[in-house]
Coordinates of C-alpha atoms in Angstrom, one line a residue:
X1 CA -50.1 -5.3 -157.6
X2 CA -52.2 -1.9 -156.3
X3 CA -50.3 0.7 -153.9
X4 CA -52.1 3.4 -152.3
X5 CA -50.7 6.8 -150.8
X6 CA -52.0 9.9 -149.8
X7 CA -50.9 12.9 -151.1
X8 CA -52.4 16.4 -151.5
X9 CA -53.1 19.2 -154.2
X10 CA -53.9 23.1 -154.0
X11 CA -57.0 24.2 -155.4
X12 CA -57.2 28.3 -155.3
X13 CA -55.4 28.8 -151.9
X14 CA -57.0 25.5 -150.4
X15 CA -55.9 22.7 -150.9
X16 CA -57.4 18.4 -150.8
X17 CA -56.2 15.5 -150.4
X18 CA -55.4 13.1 -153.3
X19 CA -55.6 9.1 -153.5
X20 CA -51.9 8.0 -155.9
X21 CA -53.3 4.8 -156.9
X22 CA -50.3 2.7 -158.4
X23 CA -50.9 -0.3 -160.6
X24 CA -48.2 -2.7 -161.9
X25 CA -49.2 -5.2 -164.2
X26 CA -47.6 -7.7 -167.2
X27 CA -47.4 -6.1 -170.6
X28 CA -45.1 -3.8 -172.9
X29 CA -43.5 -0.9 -170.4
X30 CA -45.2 1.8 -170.2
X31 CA -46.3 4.1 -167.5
X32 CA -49.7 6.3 -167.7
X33 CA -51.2 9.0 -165.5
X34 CA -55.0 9.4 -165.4
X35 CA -57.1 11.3 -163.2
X36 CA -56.6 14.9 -165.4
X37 CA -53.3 15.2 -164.7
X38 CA -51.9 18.7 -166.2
X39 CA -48.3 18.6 -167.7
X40 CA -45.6 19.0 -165.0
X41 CA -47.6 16.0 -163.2
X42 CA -47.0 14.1 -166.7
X43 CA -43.9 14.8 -166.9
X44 CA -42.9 13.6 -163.1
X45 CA -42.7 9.7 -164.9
X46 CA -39.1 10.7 -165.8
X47 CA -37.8 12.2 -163.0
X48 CA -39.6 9.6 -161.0
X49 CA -37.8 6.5 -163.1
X50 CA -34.6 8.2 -162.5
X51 CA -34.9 9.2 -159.2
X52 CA -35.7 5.7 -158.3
X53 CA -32.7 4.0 -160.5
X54 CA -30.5 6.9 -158.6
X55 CA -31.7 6.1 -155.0
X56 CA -30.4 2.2 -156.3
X57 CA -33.8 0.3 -157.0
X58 CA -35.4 -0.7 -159.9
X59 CA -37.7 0.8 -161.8
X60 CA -40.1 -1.8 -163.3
X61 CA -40.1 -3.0 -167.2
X62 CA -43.8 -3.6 -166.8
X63 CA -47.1 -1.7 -167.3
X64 CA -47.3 1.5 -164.9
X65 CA -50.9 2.7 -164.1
X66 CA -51.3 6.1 -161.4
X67 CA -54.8 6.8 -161.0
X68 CA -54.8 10.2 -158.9
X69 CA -58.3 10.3 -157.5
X70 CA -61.1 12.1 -157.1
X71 CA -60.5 11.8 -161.4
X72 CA -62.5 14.9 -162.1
X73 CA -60.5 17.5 -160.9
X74 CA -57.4 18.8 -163.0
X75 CA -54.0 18.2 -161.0
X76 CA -51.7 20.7 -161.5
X77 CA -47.7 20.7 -160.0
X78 CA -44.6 18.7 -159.2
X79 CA -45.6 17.5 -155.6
X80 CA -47.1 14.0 -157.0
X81 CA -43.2 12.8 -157.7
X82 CA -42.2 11.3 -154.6
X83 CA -45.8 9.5 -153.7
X84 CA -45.8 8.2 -157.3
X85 CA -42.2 6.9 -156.7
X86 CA -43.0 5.5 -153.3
X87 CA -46.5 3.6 -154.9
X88 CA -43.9 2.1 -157.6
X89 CA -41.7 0.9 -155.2
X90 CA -44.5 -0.6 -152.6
X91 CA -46.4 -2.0 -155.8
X92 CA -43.0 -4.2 -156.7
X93 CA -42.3 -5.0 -153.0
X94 CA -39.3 -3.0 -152.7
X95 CA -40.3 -1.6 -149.8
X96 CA -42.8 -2.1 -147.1
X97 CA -46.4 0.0 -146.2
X98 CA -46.1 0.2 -142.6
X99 CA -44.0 3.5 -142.2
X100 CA -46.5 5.2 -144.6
X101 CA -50.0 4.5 -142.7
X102 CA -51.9 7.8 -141.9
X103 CA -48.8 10.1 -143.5
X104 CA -49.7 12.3 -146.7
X105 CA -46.8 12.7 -148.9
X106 CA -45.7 15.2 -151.6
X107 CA -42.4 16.8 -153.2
X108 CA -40.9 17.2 -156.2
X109 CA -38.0 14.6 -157.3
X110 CA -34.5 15.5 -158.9
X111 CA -33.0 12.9 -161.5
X112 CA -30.9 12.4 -158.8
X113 CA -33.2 11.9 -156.1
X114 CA -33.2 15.1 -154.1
X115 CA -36.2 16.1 -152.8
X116 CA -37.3 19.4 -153.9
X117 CA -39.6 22.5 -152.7
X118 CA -43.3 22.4 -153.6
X119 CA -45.6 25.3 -153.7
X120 CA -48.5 25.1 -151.2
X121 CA -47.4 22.8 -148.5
X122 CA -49.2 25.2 -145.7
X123 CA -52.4 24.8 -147.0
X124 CA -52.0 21.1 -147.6
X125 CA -51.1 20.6 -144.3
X126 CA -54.3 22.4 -143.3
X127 CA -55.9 20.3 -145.1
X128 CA -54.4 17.2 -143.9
X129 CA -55.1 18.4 -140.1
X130 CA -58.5 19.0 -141.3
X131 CA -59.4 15.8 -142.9
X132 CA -57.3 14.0 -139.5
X133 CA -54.2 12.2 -141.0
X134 CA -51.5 11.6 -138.6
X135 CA -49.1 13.6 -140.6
X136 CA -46.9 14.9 -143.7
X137 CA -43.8 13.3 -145.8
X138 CA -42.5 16.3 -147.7
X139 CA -39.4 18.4 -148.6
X140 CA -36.6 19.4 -145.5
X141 CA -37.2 23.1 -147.4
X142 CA -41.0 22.9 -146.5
X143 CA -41.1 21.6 -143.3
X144 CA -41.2 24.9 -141.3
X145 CA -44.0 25.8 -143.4
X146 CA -45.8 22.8 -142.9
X147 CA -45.3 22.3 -138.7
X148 CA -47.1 25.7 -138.5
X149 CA -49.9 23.8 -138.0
X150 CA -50.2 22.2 -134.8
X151 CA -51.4 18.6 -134.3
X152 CA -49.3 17.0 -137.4
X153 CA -46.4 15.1 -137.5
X154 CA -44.3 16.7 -140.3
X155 CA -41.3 15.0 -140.9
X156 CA -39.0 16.5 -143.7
X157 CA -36.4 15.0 -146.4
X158 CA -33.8 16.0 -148.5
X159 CA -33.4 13.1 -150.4
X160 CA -35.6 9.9 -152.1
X161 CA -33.0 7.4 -150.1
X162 CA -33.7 9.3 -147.0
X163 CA -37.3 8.4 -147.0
X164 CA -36.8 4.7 -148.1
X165 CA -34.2 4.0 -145.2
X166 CA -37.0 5.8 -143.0
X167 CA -39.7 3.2 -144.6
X168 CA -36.9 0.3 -144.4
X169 CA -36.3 1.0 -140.5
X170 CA -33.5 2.8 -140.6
X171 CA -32.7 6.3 -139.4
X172 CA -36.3 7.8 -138.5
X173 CA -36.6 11.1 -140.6
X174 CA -36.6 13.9 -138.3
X175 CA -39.8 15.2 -136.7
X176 CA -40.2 19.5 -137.0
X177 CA -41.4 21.5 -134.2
X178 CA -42.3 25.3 -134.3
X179 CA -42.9 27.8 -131.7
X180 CA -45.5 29.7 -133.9
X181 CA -45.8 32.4 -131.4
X182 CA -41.7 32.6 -130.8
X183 CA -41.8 32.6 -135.0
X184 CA -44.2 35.0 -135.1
X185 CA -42.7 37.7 -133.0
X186 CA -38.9 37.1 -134.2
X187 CA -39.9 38.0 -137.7
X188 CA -42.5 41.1 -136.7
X189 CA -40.4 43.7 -137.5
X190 CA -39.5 46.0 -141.0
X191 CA -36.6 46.9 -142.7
X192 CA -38.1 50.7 -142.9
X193 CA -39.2 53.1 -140.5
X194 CA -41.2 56.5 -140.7
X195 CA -38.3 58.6 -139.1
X196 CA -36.1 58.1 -142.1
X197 CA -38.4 60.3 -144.0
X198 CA -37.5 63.9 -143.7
X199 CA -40.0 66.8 -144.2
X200 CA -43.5 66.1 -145.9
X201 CA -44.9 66.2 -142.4
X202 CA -48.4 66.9 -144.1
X203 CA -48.2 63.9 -146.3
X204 CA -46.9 62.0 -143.2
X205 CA -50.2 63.3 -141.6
X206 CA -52.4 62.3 -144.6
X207 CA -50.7 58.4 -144.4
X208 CA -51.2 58.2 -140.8
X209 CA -55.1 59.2 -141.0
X210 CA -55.5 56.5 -143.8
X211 CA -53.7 53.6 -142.7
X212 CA -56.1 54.7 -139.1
X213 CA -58.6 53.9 -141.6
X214 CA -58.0 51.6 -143.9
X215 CA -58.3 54.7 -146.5
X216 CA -56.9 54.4 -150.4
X217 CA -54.5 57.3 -151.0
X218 CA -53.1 58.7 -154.2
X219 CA -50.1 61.2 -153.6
X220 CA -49.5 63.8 -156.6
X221 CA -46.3 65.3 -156.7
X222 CA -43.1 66.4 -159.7
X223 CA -40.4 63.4 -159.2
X224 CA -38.2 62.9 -155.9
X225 CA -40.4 64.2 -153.8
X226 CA -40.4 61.2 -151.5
X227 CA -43.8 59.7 -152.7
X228 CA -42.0 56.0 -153.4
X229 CA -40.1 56.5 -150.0
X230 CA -43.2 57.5 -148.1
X231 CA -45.6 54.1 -149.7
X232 CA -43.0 52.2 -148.5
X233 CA -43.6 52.9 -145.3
X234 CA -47.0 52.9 -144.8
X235 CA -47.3 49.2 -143.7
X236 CA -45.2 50.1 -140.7
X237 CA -47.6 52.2 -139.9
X238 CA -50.7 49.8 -140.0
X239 CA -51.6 47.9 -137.0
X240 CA -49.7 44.9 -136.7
X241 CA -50.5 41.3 -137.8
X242 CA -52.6 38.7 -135.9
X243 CA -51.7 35.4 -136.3
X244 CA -55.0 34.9 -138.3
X245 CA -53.9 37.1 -140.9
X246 CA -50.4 36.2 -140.8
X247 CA -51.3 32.3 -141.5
X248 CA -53.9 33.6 -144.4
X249 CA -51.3 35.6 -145.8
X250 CA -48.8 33.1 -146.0
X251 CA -51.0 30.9 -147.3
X252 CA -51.5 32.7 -150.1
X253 CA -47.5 33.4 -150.8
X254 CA -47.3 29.8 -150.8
X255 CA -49.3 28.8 -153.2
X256 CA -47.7 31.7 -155.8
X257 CA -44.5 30.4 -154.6
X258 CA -43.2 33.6 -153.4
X259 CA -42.9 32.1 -149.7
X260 CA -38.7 31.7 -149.3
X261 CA -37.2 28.0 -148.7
X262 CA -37.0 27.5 -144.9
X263 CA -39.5 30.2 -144.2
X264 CA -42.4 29.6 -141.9
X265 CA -44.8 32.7 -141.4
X266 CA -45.2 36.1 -143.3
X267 CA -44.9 38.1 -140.2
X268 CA -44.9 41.4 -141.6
X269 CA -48.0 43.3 -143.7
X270 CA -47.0 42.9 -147.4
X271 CA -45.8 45.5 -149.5
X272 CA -46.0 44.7 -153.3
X273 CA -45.3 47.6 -156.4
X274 CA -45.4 46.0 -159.6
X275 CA -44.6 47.7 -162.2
X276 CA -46.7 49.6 -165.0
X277 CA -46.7 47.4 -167.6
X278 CA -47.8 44.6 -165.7
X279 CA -50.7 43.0 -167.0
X280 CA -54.5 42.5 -165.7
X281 CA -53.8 38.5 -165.3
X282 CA -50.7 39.5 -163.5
X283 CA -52.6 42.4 -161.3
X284 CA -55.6 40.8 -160.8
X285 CA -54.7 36.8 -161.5
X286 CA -56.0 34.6 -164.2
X287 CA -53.9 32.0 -166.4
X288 CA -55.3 29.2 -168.2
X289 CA -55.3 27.3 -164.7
X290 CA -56.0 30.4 -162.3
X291 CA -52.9 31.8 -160.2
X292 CA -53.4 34.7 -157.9
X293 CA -52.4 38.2 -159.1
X294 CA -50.5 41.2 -156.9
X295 CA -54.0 42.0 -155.6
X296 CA -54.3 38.5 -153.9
X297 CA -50.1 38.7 -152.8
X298 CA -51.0 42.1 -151.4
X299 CA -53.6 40.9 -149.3
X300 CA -53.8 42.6 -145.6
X301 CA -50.6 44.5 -146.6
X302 CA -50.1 47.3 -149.3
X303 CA -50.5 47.3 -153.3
X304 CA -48.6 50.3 -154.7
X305 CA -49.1 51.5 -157.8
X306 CA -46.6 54.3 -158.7
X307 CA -46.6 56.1 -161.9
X308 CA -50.6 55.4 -161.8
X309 CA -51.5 56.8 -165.7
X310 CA -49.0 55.1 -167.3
X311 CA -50.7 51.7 -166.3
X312 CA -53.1 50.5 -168.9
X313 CA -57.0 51.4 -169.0
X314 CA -57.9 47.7 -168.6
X315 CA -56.4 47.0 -166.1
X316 CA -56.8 49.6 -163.9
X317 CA -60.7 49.2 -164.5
X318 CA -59.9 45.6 -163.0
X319 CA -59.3 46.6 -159.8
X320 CA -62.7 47.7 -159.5
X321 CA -63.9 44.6 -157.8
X322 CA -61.6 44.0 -155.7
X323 CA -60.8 47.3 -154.2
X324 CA -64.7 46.9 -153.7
X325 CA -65.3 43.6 -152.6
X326 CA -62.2 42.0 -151.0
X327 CA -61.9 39.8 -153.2
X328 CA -61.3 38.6 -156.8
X329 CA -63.4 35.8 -158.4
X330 CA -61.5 34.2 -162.0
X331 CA -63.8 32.3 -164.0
X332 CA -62.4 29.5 -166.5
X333 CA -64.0 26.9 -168.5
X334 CA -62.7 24.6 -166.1
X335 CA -63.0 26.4 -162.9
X336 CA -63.5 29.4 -160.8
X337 CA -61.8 30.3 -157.8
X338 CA -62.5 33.3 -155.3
X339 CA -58.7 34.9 -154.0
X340 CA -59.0 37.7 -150.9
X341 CA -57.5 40.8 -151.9
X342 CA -58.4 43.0 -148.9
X343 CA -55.3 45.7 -149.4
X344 CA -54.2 49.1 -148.8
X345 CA -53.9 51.1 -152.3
X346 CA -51.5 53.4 -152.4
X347 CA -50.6 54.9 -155.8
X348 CA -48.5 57.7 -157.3
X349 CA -48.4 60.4 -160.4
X350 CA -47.0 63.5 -161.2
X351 CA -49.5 66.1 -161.6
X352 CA -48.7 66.3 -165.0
X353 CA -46.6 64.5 -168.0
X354 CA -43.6 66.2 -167.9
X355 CA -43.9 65.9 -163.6
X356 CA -42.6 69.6 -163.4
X357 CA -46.3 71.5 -162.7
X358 CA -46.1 73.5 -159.6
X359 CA -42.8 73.1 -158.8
X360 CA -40.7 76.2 -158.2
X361 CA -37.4 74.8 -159.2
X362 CA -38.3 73.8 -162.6
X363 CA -40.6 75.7 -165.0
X364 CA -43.3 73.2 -166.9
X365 CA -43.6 72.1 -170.3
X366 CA -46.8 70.9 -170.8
X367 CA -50.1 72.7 -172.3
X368 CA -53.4 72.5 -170.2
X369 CA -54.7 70.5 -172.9
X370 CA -51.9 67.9 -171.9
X371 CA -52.4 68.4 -168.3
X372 CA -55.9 67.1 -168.3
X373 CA -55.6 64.3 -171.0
X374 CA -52.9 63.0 -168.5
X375 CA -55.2 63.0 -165.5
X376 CA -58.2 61.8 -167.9
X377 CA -56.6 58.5 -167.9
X378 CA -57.9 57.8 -164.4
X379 CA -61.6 57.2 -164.8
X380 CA -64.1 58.5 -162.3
X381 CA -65.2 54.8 -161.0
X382 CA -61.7 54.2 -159.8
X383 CA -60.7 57.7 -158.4
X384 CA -64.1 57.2 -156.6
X385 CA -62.6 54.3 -154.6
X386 CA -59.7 56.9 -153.5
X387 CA -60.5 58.2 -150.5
X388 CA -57.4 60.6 -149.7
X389 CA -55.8 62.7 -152.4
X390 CA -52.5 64.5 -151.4
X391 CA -50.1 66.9 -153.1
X392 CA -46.5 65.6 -152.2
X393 CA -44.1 68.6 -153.3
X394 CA -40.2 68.7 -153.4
X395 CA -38.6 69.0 -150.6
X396 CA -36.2 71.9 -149.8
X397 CA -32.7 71.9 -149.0
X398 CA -33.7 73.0 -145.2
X399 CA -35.9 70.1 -144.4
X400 CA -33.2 67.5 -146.5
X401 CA -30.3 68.5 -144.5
X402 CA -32.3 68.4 -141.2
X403 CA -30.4 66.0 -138.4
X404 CA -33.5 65.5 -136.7
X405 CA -35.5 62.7 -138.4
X406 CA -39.1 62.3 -138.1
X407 CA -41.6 60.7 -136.0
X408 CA -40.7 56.8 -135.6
X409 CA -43.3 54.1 -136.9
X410 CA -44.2 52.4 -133.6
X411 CA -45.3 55.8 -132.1
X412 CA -47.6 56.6 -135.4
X413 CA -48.8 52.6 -135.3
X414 CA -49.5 52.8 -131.8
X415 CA -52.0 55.5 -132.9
X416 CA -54.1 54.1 -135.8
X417 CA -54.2 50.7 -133.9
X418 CA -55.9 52.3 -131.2
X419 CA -58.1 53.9 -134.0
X420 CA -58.8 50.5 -135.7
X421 CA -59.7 49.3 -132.3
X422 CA -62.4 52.1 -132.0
X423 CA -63.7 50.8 -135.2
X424 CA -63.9 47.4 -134.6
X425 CA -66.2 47.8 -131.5
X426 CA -68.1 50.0 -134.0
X427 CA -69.0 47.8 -136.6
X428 CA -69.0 44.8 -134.5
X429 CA -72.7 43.8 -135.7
X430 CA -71.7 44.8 -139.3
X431 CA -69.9 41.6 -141.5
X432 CA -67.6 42.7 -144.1
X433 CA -66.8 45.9 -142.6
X434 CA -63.4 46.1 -140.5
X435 CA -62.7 49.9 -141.3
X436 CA -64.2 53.5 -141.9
X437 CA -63.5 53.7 -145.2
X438 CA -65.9 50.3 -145.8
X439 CA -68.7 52.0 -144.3
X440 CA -72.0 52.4 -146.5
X441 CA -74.4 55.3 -147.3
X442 CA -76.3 54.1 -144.1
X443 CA -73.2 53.7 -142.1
X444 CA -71.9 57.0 -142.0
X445 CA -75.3 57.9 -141.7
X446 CA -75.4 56.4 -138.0
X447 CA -71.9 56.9 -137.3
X448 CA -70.8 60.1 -138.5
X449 CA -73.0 62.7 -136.3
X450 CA -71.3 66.4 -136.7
X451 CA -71.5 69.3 -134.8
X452 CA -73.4 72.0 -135.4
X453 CA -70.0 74.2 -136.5
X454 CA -68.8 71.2 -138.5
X455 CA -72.0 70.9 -140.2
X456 CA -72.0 74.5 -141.4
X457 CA -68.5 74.1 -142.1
X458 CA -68.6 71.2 -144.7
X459 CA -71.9 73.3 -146.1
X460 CA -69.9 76.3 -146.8
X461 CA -67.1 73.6 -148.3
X462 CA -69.3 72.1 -150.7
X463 CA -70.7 75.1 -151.8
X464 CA -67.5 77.0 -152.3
X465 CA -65.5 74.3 -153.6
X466 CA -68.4 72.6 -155.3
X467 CA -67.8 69.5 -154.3
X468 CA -70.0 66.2 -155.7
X469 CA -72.0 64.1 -153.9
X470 CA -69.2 61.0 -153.9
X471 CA -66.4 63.7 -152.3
X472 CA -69.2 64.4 -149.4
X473 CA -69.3 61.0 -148.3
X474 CA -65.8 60.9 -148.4
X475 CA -65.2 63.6 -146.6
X476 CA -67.1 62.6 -143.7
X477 CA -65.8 58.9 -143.9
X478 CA -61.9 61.2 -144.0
X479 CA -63.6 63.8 -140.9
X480 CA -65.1 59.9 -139.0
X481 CA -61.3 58.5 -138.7
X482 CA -59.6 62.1 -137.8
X483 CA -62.1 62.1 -135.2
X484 CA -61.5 58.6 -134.1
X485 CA -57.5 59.3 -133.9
X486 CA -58.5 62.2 -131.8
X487 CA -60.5 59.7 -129.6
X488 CA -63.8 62.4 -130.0
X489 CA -67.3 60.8 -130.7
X490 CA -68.7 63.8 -132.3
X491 CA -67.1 64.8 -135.6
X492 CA -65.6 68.6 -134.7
X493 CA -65.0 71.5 -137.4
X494 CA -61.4 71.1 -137.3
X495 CA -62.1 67.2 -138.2
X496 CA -64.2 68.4 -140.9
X497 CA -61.1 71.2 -142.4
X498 CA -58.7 68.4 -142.2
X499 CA -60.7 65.8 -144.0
X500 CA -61.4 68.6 -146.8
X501 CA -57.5 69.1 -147.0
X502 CA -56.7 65.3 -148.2
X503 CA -59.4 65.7 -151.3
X504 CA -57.3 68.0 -153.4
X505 CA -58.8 66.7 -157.0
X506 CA -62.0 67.5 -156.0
X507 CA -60.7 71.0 -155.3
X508 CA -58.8 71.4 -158.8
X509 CA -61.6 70.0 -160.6

């Protein structure tokens, strides 16, 4: 006998829906799974035997065929356990089809039945809204995830028996409901703030001016200065999540499994510092079956990279494209998938190996020759997609000891998003481009109109402090959002001077 359930897999971080065709028929056991099934759907057979022997029916001693259609894409995941335990059970008449009519169903069985997390249940139950199913069978940890999305009926489970005495007519599993809005605002707020950081009020400025925006920054500074402290911070500073983002960003956390049990929404811009000897699969994603990478996870939030040299050449060249583009494409034999990575860089070094240069306290070690081999391991590309670069020094007993704290994040927020705002209306006509530092040569062209005193200003600037072509245009995209958090729509000479301050490798080199 043929059984037939709907179920759903994730495909990048979008997901389709899948057939489960189950087939029982006469012949030595066995049980088969076609349709490019990729080992952990393989291996569901035993857990799903098990589960079903430990829920008290029987598994059949006959011929067990699962077809998961369409056959030509590779199925990866556990989430295929409980609709191929529910097709084996309807194809032997152990348990009737009515209960399961327009439902999609995944999780992930235990040998004893329990019904575990799967990765990607938001986007499947976009999908499942999307493709006009009445609603979702799945794990009692992913059902907050899932009712998100309004117009399905998500009912959740925390065992195999649970769902057959649902199917049988017994106790109805229980239908979840979420105020997305209520969610939303609940878990809008950070652990951090900006007042907790004492002195560095010029590196506080130089944050501020690019998370107004959407600016790169690389702080240069000996060790304890506060650079880790201040990164940490700057998504409290950025304007604050739409829903849009919020459900795109979950989304993604979903599908690398980084979303917690019972959680619903990422309300808060990510922050994510991986460490330096992470690799350019993990940074950038990849695998033989493509994952996304920190880029991807740091999407509309923050990547920190602290410790910047000591990552490795490759894959700091990686993050070329997406610090570019947006995005991040991964190429296999099999597939390619495109992940967002629109993020905030924020990355820090000492200005030279032994971190001691310019510091007062401590007298440095190293020879010039050392000094510039360590800052020769950033290559020009990258530093040219740095907008702001900042000295961070050490902060003096005065300032540390200070009882009065600095300037909280909601009054520094309430700036840049009135600065982002400006910038929206700016670029409305312009796709791609939500910020000033995305602007192109012809954008800041039309949009970055100087004074006359702010045009000889920059003159005498480049001149002097022979400055390159690429550190003019960032300048004025630096002296564009200083202007806009002053609310003036004329770039001014003191716009200019401040922008000229936040490009201190330019000025050493």
């Amino acid at each position: 006998m043929l059984a037939r359930i709907t179920s759903a897999a994730v495909l990048g971080i979008d997901a389709y829906l899948v057939d489960v065709e189950t087939d029982i028929a006469n012949g030595l056991p066995s049980f088969v799974t076609v349709g490019l099934p990729q080992s952990a759907v393989k291996e569901g057979r035993e857990r799903v035997n098990a589960a079903i022997h430990n829920s008290g029916r029987v598994f059949p001693l006959k011929r067990v065929t699962v077809n998961l259609a369409p056959a030509d894409v590779r199925k990866d995941g556990s989430a295929f356990d409980l609709p191929i335990a529910l097709g084996v059970l309807l194809a032997t008449e152990q348990l009737s089809a009515e209960g399961l009519g327009g439902y999609v169903v995944l999780g992930e069985l235990g040998l004893d039945g329990e019904i575990r997390p799967v990765k990607g249940a938001l986007p499947m139950a976009v999908a499942a809204r999307q493709a006009g199913v009445r609603g979702l069978i799945l794990p009692a940890a992913n059902v907050r995830e899932a009712a998100v999305v309004e117009g399905l009926d998500v009912r959740g489970a925390a065992t195999l028996g649970e769902v057959l005495a649902h199917l049988d007519g017994g106790p109805p599993l229980p239908r979840a409901q979420v105020d997305v809005e209520a969610l939303f605002a609940a878990r809008a707020s950070y652990d951090v703030d900006f007042a907790e950081v004492k002195g560095q009020e010029h590196a506080k400025r130089a944050l501020e001016v690019a998370a107004a925006g959407g600016h790169n920054i690389l702080m240069i500074g000996p060790p304890g200065g506060g650079k880790t402290m201040l990164a940490r911070r700057l998504p409290t500073i950025l304007p604050e999540l739409s829903l849009a983002e919020a459900l795109e960003t979950t989304k993604i956390h979903s599908v690398a499994g980084l979303l917690p049990p019972g959680e619903a929404l990422v309300a808060v811009r990510p922050f994510r510092a991986p460490h330096h000897t992470i690799s350019d699969a993990g940074l950038i994603g990849g695998g033989s079956y493509p994952r996304p990478g920190e880029v991807s996870v740091a999407h509309n939030g923050v990547l920190f990279l602290d410790e910047l040299p000591e990552f490795r050449t490759n894959v700091l060249e990686a993050l070329r494209q997406p610090l570019e583009d947006g995005s991040v494409t991964i190429s296999r034999a099999a597939t390619s998938l495109a992940y967002p990575a629109r993020f905030m860089l924020a990355a820090a070094m000492n200005p030279c190996p032994c971190g001691h240069r310019g510091d007062g306290a401590r007298a440095c070690t190293c020879t010039p020759v050392m000094v510039q081999h360590y800052r020769n391991r950033l290559s020009g590309p990258l530093l040219d997609r740095i907008d702001v670069h900042i000295e961070v020094p050490a902060v003096n007993y005065r300032e540390l000891t200070a009882e009065r704290g600095g300037e909280p994040s909601a009054e520094v927020r309430e700036r840049c998003a009135r600065a982002r705002l400006r910038q929206r209306e700016r670029f409305q006509g312009r796709p791609g481009i939500f910020a000033n530092a995305h602007m192109a040569p012809r954008d800041i062209r039309a949009h970055c109109q100087l004074t006359a005193g702010a045009e000889a200003l920059l003159r005498t600037a480049i001149a002097r402090l022979n400055l390159s072509a690429r550190a003019y245009h960032r300048v004025l995209k630096l002296a564009r959002t200083v202007a806009d958090l002053a609310g003036a729509a004329r770039i001014e000479p003191a716009h200019v001077s401040e922008a000229i301050q936040y490009r201190s490798l330019d000025r050493l080199g």
